[in-house]
């Protein structure tokens, strides 16, 4: 095992690189898109902003469902993610929706422009989540609604946490990376404090449980380790050590089998706020 000098740094993800494989997650997290659409309470004529829309969600789901009854502007900080989203829009011939590269911390829109602002699994990944939320609030019309989803605490994301634990116990405490950034806003009170500091006075936060089903262990292992959060910590180990981690995980996953499939619960937090 070799511990690189930057091993205590946060294991951040290259989202341009992730654009090649991100869509494998879309079926798993679609229930969050449905929940956000319902929370956002969309009406005909709404101007909607989707921040950190990645490869297009939840914007594409909204565009397919509402057609030109709403106008959607979707932005993301990674150009390659935006390119994937734009290609889907073009292929499906969807109208009333545009995708553009843009950082959440500097939204290039006038204040009071949008009726609805949504974001699925983006805010906790911003370089500056507070500045991003302030910007999201600034561009909302007074009385406009925001609906966002972030991940809960990391140990509540069962499908990743199980493998993470196997990896961490093989690293010396001083060489362990911090918990993944995806879980930064999960600890109790963090999202609430951030929304308040960003100027939101009226909001509600509630947990949302996502059930992930994997057909077999190989599928579970591949989808969770080929890219994303676990790839960098796994890459610190030799091929033999990675095989040992995989073998150990295959034993720990046994209690999660139900009727031949692996079923794991992952917790998100949904927030609905009024500007
Ligand atoms: C987990 S993906 C979610 C994508 C999409 N919303 C979905 O749920 O399918 C997170 C996205 O946040 C984007 N992102 C991270 N930091 C950002 C920032 N500061 N401004 C805009 N987008 C950002 C990444 O480029 C990535 O596409």
PDB file of C-alpha atoms and ligand atoms in Angstrom:
ATOM      1  CA  UNK A   1       0.000   0.000   0.000  1.00  0.00           C
ATOM      2  CA  UNK A   2       1.280   3.471  -0.804  1.00  0.00           C
ATOM      3  CA  UNK A   3      -0.142   6.596   0.766  1.00  0.00           C
ATOM      4  CA  UNK A   4       0.245   9.585  -1.537  1.00  0.00           C
ATOM      5  CA  UNK A   5       1.406  12.858   0.058  1.00  0.00           C
ATOM      6  CA  UNK A   6      -2.013  14.467  -0.444  1.00  0.00           C
ATOM      7  CA  UNK A   7      -3.818  11.639   1.332  1.00  0.00           C
ATOM      8  CA  UNK A   8      -5.368  13.925   3.925  1.00  0.00           C
ATOM      9  CA  UNK A   9      -6.945  16.085   1.239  1.00  0.00           C
ATOM     10  CA  UNK A  10     -10.616  15.724   0.427  1.00  0.00           C
ATOM     11  CA  UNK A  11     -11.123  13.107  -2.282  1.00  0.00           C
ATOM     12  CA  UNK A  12     -12.904  15.404  -4.705  1.00  0.00           C
ATOM     13  CA  UNK A  13     -14.372  14.157  -7.962  1.00  0.00           C
ATOM     14  CA  UNK A  14     -13.467  15.391 -11.445  1.00  0.00           C
ATOM     15  CA  UNK A  15     -16.977  16.023 -12.790  1.00  0.00           C
ATOM     16  CA  UNK A  16     -15.814  16.402 -16.384  1.00  0.00           C
ATOM     17  CA  UNK A  17     -14.348  12.898 -16.146  1.00  0.00           C
ATOM     18  CA  UNK A  18     -17.477  11.641 -14.351  1.00  0.00           C
ATOM     19  CA  UNK A  19     -19.637  12.729 -17.301  1.00  0.00           C
ATOM     20  CA  UNK A  20     -18.658   9.446 -19.000  1.00  0.00           C
ATOM     21  CA  UNK A  21     -20.153   7.251 -16.286  1.00  0.00           C
ATOM     22  CA  UNK A  22     -22.525   9.382 -14.214  1.00  0.00           C
ATOM     23  CA  UNK A  23     -25.703   8.265 -15.954  1.00  0.00           C
ATOM     24  CA  UNK A  24     -25.471   4.794 -14.418  1.00  0.00           C
ATOM     25  CA  UNK A  25     -26.783   6.442 -11.219  1.00  0.00           C
ATOM     26  CA  UNK A  26     -29.821   8.075 -12.785  1.00  0.00           C
ATOM     27  CA  UNK A  27     -32.285   5.168 -12.307  1.00  0.00           C
ATOM     28  CA  UNK A  28     -31.260   4.916  -8.633  1.00  0.00           C
ATOM     29  CA  UNK A  29     -31.859   8.585  -7.865  1.00  0.00           C
ATOM     30  CA  UNK A  30     -34.936   9.186 -10.035  1.00  0.00           C
ATOM     31  CA  UNK A  31     -37.246   9.057  -6.956  1.00  0.00           C
ATOM     32  CA  UNK A  32     -35.449  12.202  -5.726  1.00  0.00           C
ATOM     33  CA  UNK A  33     -36.285  13.966  -8.999  1.00  0.00           C
ATOM     34  CA  UNK A  34     -39.936  13.049  -8.504  1.00  0.00           C
ATOM     35  CA  UNK A  35     -39.874  14.286  -4.893  1.00  0.00           C
ATOM     36  CA  UNK A  36     -38.252  17.597  -5.878  1.00  0.00           C
ATOM     37  CA  UNK A  37     -40.729  18.159  -8.700  1.00  0.00           C
ATOM     38  CA  UNK A  38     -43.546  17.599  -6.256  1.00  0.00           C
ATOM     39  CA  UNK A  39     -41.970  19.901  -3.624  1.00  0.00           C
ATOM     40  CA  UNK A  40     -41.366  22.632  -6.204  1.00  0.00           C
ATOM     41  CA  UNK A  41     -45.109  22.666  -6.960  1.00  0.00           C
ATOM     42  CA  UNK A  42     -44.659  23.717 -10.598  1.00  0.00           C
ATOM     43  CA  UNK A  43     -47.281  25.713 -12.467  1.00  0.00           C
ATOM     44  CA  UNK A  44     -47.801  26.567 -16.109  1.00  0.00           C
ATOM     45  CA  UNK A  45     -45.681  29.539 -17.157  1.00  0.00           C
ATOM     46  CA  UNK A  46     -43.026  28.995 -14.466  1.00  0.00           C
ATOM     47  CA  UNK A  47     -39.442  30.058 -15.140  1.00  0.00           C
ATOM     48  CA  UNK A  48     -37.313  27.336 -13.556  1.00  0.00           C
ATOM     49  CA  UNK A  49     -33.601  27.309 -12.760  1.00  0.00           C
ATOM     50  CA  UNK A  50     -31.868  23.952 -12.180  1.00  0.00           C
ATOM     51  CA  UNK A  51     -28.472  24.458 -10.504  1.00  0.00           C
ATOM     52  CA  UNK A  52     -25.758  21.774 -10.860  1.00  0.00           C
ATOM     53  CA  UNK A  53     -27.970  19.951 -13.357  1.00  0.00           C
ATOM     54  CA  UNK A  54     -25.138  17.602 -14.335  1.00  0.00           C
ATOM     55  CA  UNK A  55     -26.176  15.412 -17.264  1.00  0.00           C
ATOM     56  CA  UNK A  56     -29.620  17.007 -17.201  1.00  0.00           C
ATOM     57  CA  UNK A  57     -31.634  16.029 -14.151  1.00  0.00           C
ATOM     58  CA  UNK A  58     -34.173  16.833 -12.868  1.00  0.00           C
ATOM     59  CA  UNK A  59     -34.567  19.305 -15.787  1.00  0.00           C
ATOM     60  CA  UNK A  60     -35.056  16.676 -18.490  1.00  0.00           C
ATOM     61  CA  UNK A  61     -37.761  14.898 -16.481  1.00  0.00           C
ATOM     62  CA  UNK A  62     -39.574  18.239 -16.079  1.00  0.00           C
ATOM     63  CA  UNK A  63     -39.196  19.119 -19.769  1.00  0.00           C
ATOM     64  CA  UNK A  64     -40.562  15.712 -20.858  1.00  0.00           C
ATOM     65  CA  UNK A  65     -43.519  16.090 -18.509  1.00  0.00           C
ATOM     66  CA  UNK A  66     -44.407  19.771 -18.830  1.00  0.00           C
ATOM     67  CA  UNK A  67     -43.280  20.458 -22.416  1.00  0.00           C
ATOM     68  CA  UNK A  68     -43.300  24.135 -23.315  1.00  0.00           C
ATOM     69  CA  UNK A  69     -45.701  24.981 -20.456  1.00  0.00           C
ATOM     70  CA  UNK A  70     -42.612  25.902 -18.402  1.00  0.00           C
ATOM     71  CA  UNK A  71     -39.224  27.426 -19.286  1.00  0.00           C
ATOM     72  CA  UNK A  72     -36.161  25.739 -17.836  1.00  0.00           C
ATOM     73  CA  UNK A  73     -32.627  27.091 -17.560  1.00  0.00           C
ATOM     74  CA  UNK A  74     -30.194  24.435 -16.374  1.00  0.00           C
ATOM     75  CA  UNK A  75     -26.601  25.186 -15.380  1.00  0.00           C
ATOM     76  CA  UNK A  76     -23.625  23.146 -14.221  1.00  0.00           C
ATOM     77  CA  UNK A  77     -20.007  23.895 -13.420  1.00  0.00           C
ATOM     78  CA  UNK A  78     -18.588  21.044 -15.547  1.00  0.00           C
ATOM     79  CA  UNK A  79     -18.639  21.583 -19.305  1.00  0.00           C
ATOM     80  CA  UNK A  80     -18.584  17.859 -20.123  1.00  0.00           C
ATOM     81  CA  UNK A  81     -21.654  17.222 -17.933  1.00  0.00           C
ATOM     82  CA  UNK A  82     -23.455  20.073 -19.735  1.00  0.00           C
ATOM     83  CA  UNK A  83     -22.480  18.588 -23.114  1.00  0.00           C
ATOM     84  CA  UNK A  84     -24.075  15.231 -22.186  1.00  0.00           C
ATOM     85  CA  UNK A  85     -27.262  17.025 -21.057  1.00  0.00           C
ATOM     86  CA  UNK A  86     -27.395  19.128 -24.208  1.00  0.00           C
ATOM     87  CA  UNK A  87     -26.971  16.041 -26.412  1.00  0.00           C
ATOM     88  CA  UNK A  88     -29.976  14.399 -24.699  1.00  0.00           C
ATOM     89  CA  UNK A  89     -32.053  17.545 -25.200  1.00  0.00           C
ATOM     90  CA  UNK A  90     -31.117  17.670 -28.883  1.00  0.00           C
ATOM     91  CA  UNK A  91     -31.764  13.954 -29.464  1.00  0.00           C
ATOM     92  CA  UNK A  92     -35.202  14.134 -27.858  1.00  0.00           C
ATOM     93  CA  UNK A  93     -36.062  17.444 -29.541  1.00  0.00           C
ATOM     94  CA  UNK A  94     -37.125  18.985 -26.230  1.00  0.00           C
ATOM     95  CA  UNK A  95     -38.089  22.644 -26.301  1.00  0.00           C
ATOM     96  CA  UNK A  96     -38.256  25.267 -23.557  1.00  0.00           C
ATOM     97  CA  UNK A  97     -35.020  24.107 -21.947  1.00  0.00           C
ATOM     98  CA  UNK A  98     -31.444  25.342 -22.213  1.00  0.00           C
ATOM     99  CA  UNK A  99     -28.236  23.978 -20.692  1.00  0.00           C
ATOM    100  CA  UNK A 100     -25.191  26.126 -20.026  1.00  0.00           C
ATOM    101  CA  UNK A 101     -21.914  25.879 -18.137  1.00  0.00           C
ATOM    102  CA  UNK A 102     -22.035  28.114 -15.055  1.00  0.00           C
ATOM    103  CA  UNK A 103     -20.863  28.019 -11.454  1.00  0.00           C
ATOM    104  CA  UNK A 104     -23.535  28.194  -8.769  1.00  0.00           C
ATOM    105  CA  UNK A 105     -21.467  30.768  -6.874  1.00  0.00           C
ATOM    106  CA  UNK A 106     -21.744  33.296  -9.720  1.00  0.00           C
ATOM    107  CA  UNK A 107     -25.104  32.907 -11.448  1.00  0.00           C
ATOM    108  CA  UNK A 108     -25.165  35.173 -14.501  1.00  0.00           C
ATOM    109  CA  UNK A 109     -28.836  36.100 -14.132  1.00  0.00           C
ATOM    110  CA  UNK A 110     -30.577  39.221 -12.880  1.00  0.00           C
ATOM    111  CA  UNK A 111     -32.067  39.187  -9.393  1.00  0.00           C
ATOM    112  CA  UNK A 112     -35.745  38.149  -8.982  1.00  0.00           C
ATOM    113  CA  UNK A 113     -35.801  36.266 -12.300  1.00  0.00           C
ATOM    114  CA  UNK A 114     -37.036  32.720 -11.496  1.00  0.00           C
ATOM    115  CA  UNK A 115     -40.280  31.309 -10.037  1.00  0.00           C
ATOM    116  CA  UNK A 116     -38.638  28.044  -9.047  1.00  0.00           C
ATOM    117  CA  UNK A 117     -35.060  26.990  -8.295  1.00  0.00           C
ATOM    118  CA  UNK A 118     -34.195  23.314  -7.987  1.00  0.00           C
ATOM    119  CA  UNK A 119     -31.031  21.337  -7.415  1.00  0.00           C
ATOM    120  CA  UNK A 120     -30.513  17.614  -6.966  1.00  0.00           C
ATOM    121  CA  UNK A 121     -27.334  16.529  -5.188  1.00  0.00           C
ATOM    122  CA  UNK A 122     -25.398  19.667  -6.088  1.00  0.00           C
ATOM    123  CA  UNK A 123     -25.247  22.151  -3.179  1.00  0.00           C
ATOM    124  CA  UNK A 124     -22.942  20.139  -0.883  1.00  0.00           C
ATOM    125  CA  UNK A 125     -20.436  19.815  -3.742  1.00  0.00           C
ATOM    126  CA  UNK A 126     -20.117  23.523  -4.461  1.00  0.00           C
ATOM    127  CA  UNK A 127     -16.725  25.067  -3.681  1.00  0.00           C
ATOM    128  CA  UNK A 128     -18.698  27.546  -1.572  1.00  0.00           C
ATOM    129  CA  UNK A 129     -22.172  26.181  -0.697  1.00  0.00           C
ATOM    130  CA  UNK A 130     -23.156  29.350   1.195  1.00  0.00           C
ATOM    131  CA  UNK A 131     -22.333  31.629  -1.735  1.00  0.00           C
ATOM    132  CA  UNK A 132     -24.165  29.214  -4.072  1.00  0.00           C
ATOM    133  CA  UNK A 133     -27.315  29.289  -1.919  1.00  0.00           C
ATOM    134  CA  UNK A 134     -27.137  33.086  -1.638  1.00  0.00           C
ATOM    135  CA  UNK A 135     -27.015  33.268  -5.423  1.00  0.00           C
ATOM    136  CA  UNK A 136     -29.918  30.826  -5.769  1.00  0.00           C
ATOM    137  CA  UNK A 137     -31.965  33.000  -3.420  1.00  0.00           C
ATOM    138  CA  UNK A 138     -30.975  36.213  -5.197  1.00  0.00           C
ATOM    139  CA  UNK A 139     -32.257  35.028  -8.576  1.00  0.00           C
ATOM    140  CA  UNK A 140     -35.610  33.861  -7.144  1.00  0.00           C
ATOM    141  CA  UNK A 141     -38.682  36.066  -7.373  1.00  0.00           C
ATOM    142  CA  UNK A 142     -40.042  37.100  -3.953  1.00  0.00           C
ATOM    143  CA  UNK A 143     -42.359  34.268  -2.897  1.00  0.00           C
ATOM    144  CA  UNK A 144     -40.630  31.888  -5.326  1.00  0.00           C
ATOM    145  CA  UNK A 145     -39.900  28.336  -4.239  1.00  0.00           C
ATOM    146  CA  UNK A 146     -36.649  26.411  -4.009  1.00  0.00           C
ATOM    147  CA  UNK A 147     -36.467  22.614  -3.753  1.00  0.00           C
ATOM    148  CA  UNK A 148     -33.092  20.963  -3.217  1.00  0.00           C
ATOM    149  CA  UNK A 149     -31.697  17.563  -2.303  1.00  0.00           C
ATOM    150  CA  UNK A 150     -28.400  16.852  -0.572  1.00  0.00           C
ATOM    151  CA  UNK A 151     -27.018  13.633   0.859  1.00  0.00           C
ATOM    152  CA  UNK A 152     -27.428  12.856   4.540  1.00  0.00           C
ATOM    153  CA  UNK A 153     -24.587  11.801   6.868  1.00  0.00           C
ATOM    154  CA  UNK A 154     -22.179   9.399   5.197  1.00  0.00           C
ATOM    155  CA  UNK A 155     -22.954   6.427   7.458  1.00  0.00           C
ATOM    156  CA  UNK A 156     -26.581   6.726   6.290  1.00  0.00           C
ATOM    157  CA  UNK A 157     -25.517   6.065   2.701  1.00  0.00           C
ATOM    158  CA  UNK A 158     -25.305   2.303   3.194  1.00  0.00           C
ATOM    159  CA  UNK A 159     -24.222   1.310  -0.298  1.00  0.00           C
ATOM    160  CA  UNK A 160     -21.033   3.414  -0.185  1.00  0.00           C
ATOM    161  CA  UNK A 161     -20.369   3.337   3.540  1.00  0.00           C
ATOM    162  CA  UNK A 162     -19.957  -0.438   3.643  1.00  0.00           C
ATOM    163  CA  UNK A 163     -17.047  -0.401   1.178  1.00  0.00           C
ATOM    164  CA  UNK A 164     -15.616   2.846   2.619  1.00  0.00           C
ATOM    165  CA  UNK A 165     -15.297   1.220   6.048  1.00  0.00           C
ATOM    166  CA  UNK A 166     -13.406  -1.764   4.609  1.00  0.00           C
ATOM    167  CA  UNK A 167     -11.011   0.631   2.899  1.00  0.00           C
ATOM    168  CA  UNK A 168     -10.517   2.925   5.913  1.00  0.00           C
ATOM    169  CA  UNK A 169      -9.618   0.190   8.357  1.00  0.00           C
ATOM    170  CA  UNK A 170      -6.689  -0.734   6.114  1.00  0.00           C
ATOM    171  CA  UNK A 171      -5.309   2.815   6.218  1.00  0.00           C
ATOM    172  CA  UNK A 172      -3.419   4.207   9.223  1.00  0.00           C
ATOM    173  CA  UNK A 173      -5.543   6.862  11.016  1.00  0.00           C
ATOM    174  CA  UNK A 174      -3.163   9.636   9.941  1.00  0.00           C
ATOM    175  CA  UNK A 175      -3.452   8.577   6.286  1.00  0.00           C
ATOM    176  CA  UNK A 176      -7.236   8.409   6.127  1.00  0.00           C
ATOM    177  CA  UNK A 177      -9.011  10.939   3.922  1.00  0.00           C
ATOM    178  CA  UNK A 178     -11.837  13.042   5.379  1.00  0.00           C
ATOM    179  CA  UNK A 179     -15.375  11.807   4.799  1.00  0.00           C
ATOM    180  CA  UNK A 180     -16.485  12.382   1.197  1.00  0.00           C
ATOM    181  CA  UNK A 181     -17.667  15.895   0.338  1.00  0.00           C
ATOM    182  CA  UNK A 182     -20.992  14.471  -0.843  1.00  0.00           C
ATOM    183  CA  UNK A 183     -21.960  14.079   2.833  1.00  0.00           C
ATOM    184  CA  UNK A 184     -20.789  17.538   3.973  1.00  0.00           C
ATOM    185  CA  UNK A 185     -24.299  18.881   4.629  1.00  0.00           C
ATOM    186  CA  UNK A 186     -25.613  15.679   6.208  1.00  0.00           C
ATOM    187  CA  UNK A 187     -24.777  16.267   9.899  1.00  0.00           C
ATOM    188  CA  UNK A 188     -27.773  17.461  11.961  1.00  0.00           C
ATOM    189  CA  UNK A 189     -28.313  21.212  11.770  1.00  0.00           C
ATOM    190  CA  UNK A 190     -25.788  21.928   8.997  1.00  0.00           C
ATOM    191  CA  UNK A 191     -28.186  22.443   6.102  1.00  0.00           C
ATOM    192  CA  UNK A 192     -30.556  24.362   8.354  1.00  0.00           C
ATOM    193  CA  UNK A 193     -27.787  26.747   9.469  1.00  0.00           C
ATOM    194  CA  UNK A 194     -26.618  27.239   5.899  1.00  0.00           C
ATOM    195  CA  UNK A 195     -30.106  28.054   4.603  1.00  0.00           C
ATOM    196  CA  UNK A 196     -30.601  30.570   7.424  1.00  0.00           C
ATOM    197  CA  UNK A 197     -27.237  32.222   6.792  1.00  0.00           C
ATOM    198  CA  UNK A 198     -28.059  32.394   3.081  1.00  0.00           C
ATOM    199  CA  UNK A 199     -31.107  34.482   4.028  1.00  0.00           C
ATOM    200  CA  UNK A 200     -33.943  31.944   3.797  1.00  0.00           C
ATOM    201  CA  UNK A 201     -36.484  32.541   6.543  1.00  0.00           C
ATOM    202  CA  UNK A 202     -39.129  29.984   5.613  1.00  0.00           C
ATOM    203  CA  UNK A 203     -38.013  26.443   4.884  1.00  0.00           C
ATOM    204  CA  UNK A 204     -38.569  22.797   5.755  1.00  0.00           C
ATOM    205  CA  UNK A 205     -36.049  19.966   5.732  1.00  0.00           C
ATOM    206  CA  UNK A 206     -36.984  16.297   5.772  1.00  0.00           C
ATOM    207  CA  UNK A 207     -35.147  13.006   5.328  1.00  0.00           C
ATOM    208  CA  UNK A 208     -35.852  10.968   2.213  1.00  0.00           C
ATOM    209  CA  UNK A 209     -34.964   7.294   1.985  1.00  0.00           C
ATOM    210  CA  UNK A 210     -33.777   5.904  -1.323  1.00  0.00           C
ATOM    211  CA  UNK A 211     -33.758   2.150  -1.747  1.00  0.00           C
ATOM    212  CA  UNK A 212     -31.028   0.908  -4.103  1.00  0.00           C
ATOM    213  CA  UNK A 213     -31.376  -2.588  -5.595  1.00  0.00           C
ATOM    214  CA  UNK A 214     -28.353  -4.368  -7.106  1.00  0.00           C
ATOM    215  CA  UNK A 215     -28.905  -7.605  -9.059  1.00  0.00           C
ATOM    216  CA  UNK A 216     -25.824  -9.306  -7.601  1.00  0.00           C
ATOM    217  CA  UNK A 217     -22.556  -8.617  -5.787  1.00  0.00           C
ATOM    218  CA  UNK A 218     -20.505  -8.044  -8.973  1.00  0.00           C
ATOM    219  CA  UNK A 219     -22.950  -5.343 -10.102  1.00  0.00           C
ATOM    220  CA  UNK A 220     -22.884  -3.736  -6.644  1.00  0.00           C
ATOM    221  CA  UNK A 221     -19.083  -3.721  -6.571  1.00  0.00           C
ATOM    222  CA  UNK A 222     -18.641  -2.468 -10.143  1.00  0.00           C
ATOM    223  CA  UNK A 223     -21.091   0.407  -9.981  1.00  0.00           C
ATOM    224  CA  UNK A 224     -19.738   1.655  -6.668  1.00  0.00           C
ATOM    225  CA  UNK A 225     -16.039   1.350  -7.362  1.00  0.00           C
ATOM    226  CA  UNK A 226     -15.408   1.899 -11.091  1.00  0.00           C
ATOM    227  CA  UNK A 227     -15.718   5.666 -10.674  1.00  0.00           C
ATOM    228  CA  UNK A 228     -16.802   8.234  -8.112  1.00  0.00           C
ATOM    229  CA  UNK A 229     -16.261   8.603  -4.378  1.00  0.00           C
ATOM    230  CA  UNK A 230     -14.564   5.257  -3.675  1.00  0.00           C
ATOM    231  CA  UNK A 231     -12.212   5.157  -6.668  1.00  0.00           C
ATOM    232  CA  UNK A 232      -9.464   7.382  -5.275  1.00  0.00           C
ATOM    233  CA  UNK A 233      -9.239   5.710  -1.846  1.00  0.00           C
ATOM    234  CA  UNK A 234      -9.243   2.272  -3.522  1.00  0.00           C
ATOM    235  CA  UNK A 235      -6.476   3.310  -5.900  1.00  0.00           C
ATOM    236  CA  UNK A 236      -4.161   3.690  -2.903  1.00  0.00           C
ATOM    237  CA  UNK A 237      -3.993  -0.104  -2.751  1.00  0.00           C
ATOM    238  CA  UNK A 238      -2.365  -2.731  -4.936  1.00  0.00           C
ATOM    239  CA  UNK A 239      -4.533  -4.978  -7.140  1.00  0.00           C
ATOM    240  CA  UNK A 240      -4.168  -7.809  -4.570  1.00  0.00           C
ATOM    241  CA  UNK A 241      -5.218  -5.549  -1.706  1.00  0.00           C
ATOM    242  CA  UNK A 242      -8.190  -4.267  -3.688  1.00  0.00           C
ATOM    243  CA  UNK A 243      -9.187  -7.886  -4.301  1.00  0.00           C
ATOM    244  CA  UNK A 244      -9.016  -8.530  -0.540  1.00  0.00           C
ATOM    245  CA  UNK A 245     -11.264  -5.501   0.133  1.00  0.00           C
ATOM    246  CA  UNK A 246     -13.694  -6.808  -2.474  1.00  0.00           C
ATOM    247  CA  UNK A 247     -13.714 -10.259  -0.883  1.00  0.00           C
ATOM    248  CA  UNK A 248     -14.351  -8.827   2.559  1.00  0.00           C
ATOM    249  CA  UNK A 249     -17.168  -6.652   1.200  1.00  0.00           C
ATOM    250  CA  UNK A 250     -18.766  -9.698  -0.454  1.00  0.00           C
ATOM    251  CA  UNK A 251     -19.126 -11.215   3.033  1.00  0.00           C
ATOM    252  CA  UNK A 252     -20.401  -8.050   4.681  1.00  0.00           C
ATOM    253  CA  UNK A 253     -23.034  -7.595   2.016  1.00  0.00           C
ATOM    254  CA  UNK A 254     -24.755 -10.905   2.865  1.00  0.00           C
ATOM    255  CA  UNK A 255     -27.282  -9.403   5.346  1.00  0.00           C
ATOM    256  CA  UNK A 256     -28.456  -7.044   2.607  1.00  0.00           C
ATOM    257  CA  UNK A 257     -29.631  -9.867   0.285  1.00  0.00           C
ATOM    258  CA  UNK A 258     -33.373 -10.121  -0.122  1.00  0.00           C
ATOM    259  CA  UNK A 259     -34.872 -12.584  -2.605  1.00  0.00           C
ATOM    260  CA  UNK A 260     -31.547 -12.876  -4.435  1.00  0.00           C
ATOM    261  CA  UNK A 261     -30.853  -9.151  -4.768  1.00  0.00           C
ATOM    262  CA  UNK A 262     -28.880  -6.686  -2.678  1.00  0.00           C
ATOM    263  CA  UNK A 263     -31.107  -3.951  -1.254  1.00  0.00           C
ATOM    264  CA  UNK A 264     -29.591  -0.982   0.562  1.00  0.00           C
ATOM    265  CA  UNK A 265     -31.045   2.195   2.011  1.00  0.00           C
ATOM    266  CA  UNK A 266     -29.460   5.548   1.318  1.00  0.00           C
ATOM    267  CA  UNK A 267     -30.679   8.658   3.041  1.00  0.00           C
ATOM    268  CA  UNK A 268     -30.980  12.079   1.432  1.00  0.00           C
ATOM    269  CA  UNK A 269     -32.278  15.366   2.846  1.00  0.00           C
ATOM    270  CA  UNK A 270     -34.849  17.379   0.942  1.00  0.00           C
ATOM    271  CA  UNK A 271     -35.321  21.067   1.611  1.00  0.00           C
ATOM    272  CA  UNK A 272     -38.147  23.277   0.411  1.00  0.00           C
ATOM    273  CA  UNK A 273     -37.695  27.015   0.899  1.00  0.00           C
ATOM    274  CA  UNK A 274     -39.538  30.210   0.023  1.00  0.00           C
ATOM    275  CA  UNK A 275     -37.592  33.294  -1.079  1.00  0.00           C
TER     276      UNK A 275
HETATM  277  C1  LIG B   1     -23.977  14.495  -8.206  1.00  0.00           C
HETATM  278  S1  LIG B   1     -23.979  15.499  -9.627  1.00  0.00           S
HETATM  279  C2  LIG B   1     -25.700  15.856  -9.755  1.00  0.00           C
HETATM  280  C3  LIG B   1     -26.129  16.154 -11.164  1.00  0.00           C
HETATM  281  C4  LIG B   1     -27.642  16.258 -11.363  1.00  0.00           C
HETATM  282  N1  LIG B   1     -28.229  17.345 -10.616  1.00  0.00           N
HETATM  283  C5  LIG B   1     -28.320  14.965 -11.010  1.00  0.00           C
HETATM  284  O1  LIG B   1     -28.856  14.876  -9.901  1.00  0.00           O
HETATM  285  O2  LIG B   1     -28.313  14.037 -11.838  1.00  0.00           O
HETATM  286  C6  LIG B   1     -23.293  16.978  -9.020  1.00  0.00           C
HETATM  287  C7  LIG B   1     -23.078  18.068 -10.060  1.00  0.00           C
HETATM  288  O3  LIG B   1     -22.720  19.268  -9.371  1.00  0.00           O
HETATM  289  C8  LIG B   1     -21.878  20.004 -10.232  1.00  0.00           C
HETATM  290  N2  LIG B   1     -21.183  21.044  -9.465  1.00  0.00           N
HETATM  291  C9  LIG B   1     -20.273  20.871  -8.477  1.00  0.00           C
HETATM  292  N3  LIG B   1     -19.866  22.067  -8.016  1.00  0.00           N
HETATM  293  C10 LIG B   1     -20.538  23.005  -8.723  1.00  0.00           C
HETATM  294  C11 LIG B   1     -20.553  24.429  -8.706  1.00  0.00           C
HETATM  295  N4  LIG B   1     -19.793  25.118  -7.859  1.00  0.00           N
HETATM  296  N5  LIG B   1     -21.367  25.074  -9.576  1.00  0.00           N
HETATM  297  C12 LIG B   1     -22.138  24.383 -10.435  1.00  0.00           C
HETATM  298  N6  LIG B   1     -22.155  23.035 -10.504  1.00  0.00           N
HETATM  299  C13 LIG B   1     -21.368  22.356  -9.659  1.00  0.00           C
HETATM  300  C14 LIG B   1     -20.979  18.951 -10.830  1.00  0.00           C
HETATM  301  O4  LIG B   1     -20.352  19.409 -11.994  1.00  0.00           O
HETATM  302  C15 LIG B   1     -21.969  17.804 -11.052  1.00  0.00           C
HETATM  303  O5  LIG B   1     -22.456  17.820 -12.355  1.00  0.00           O
END
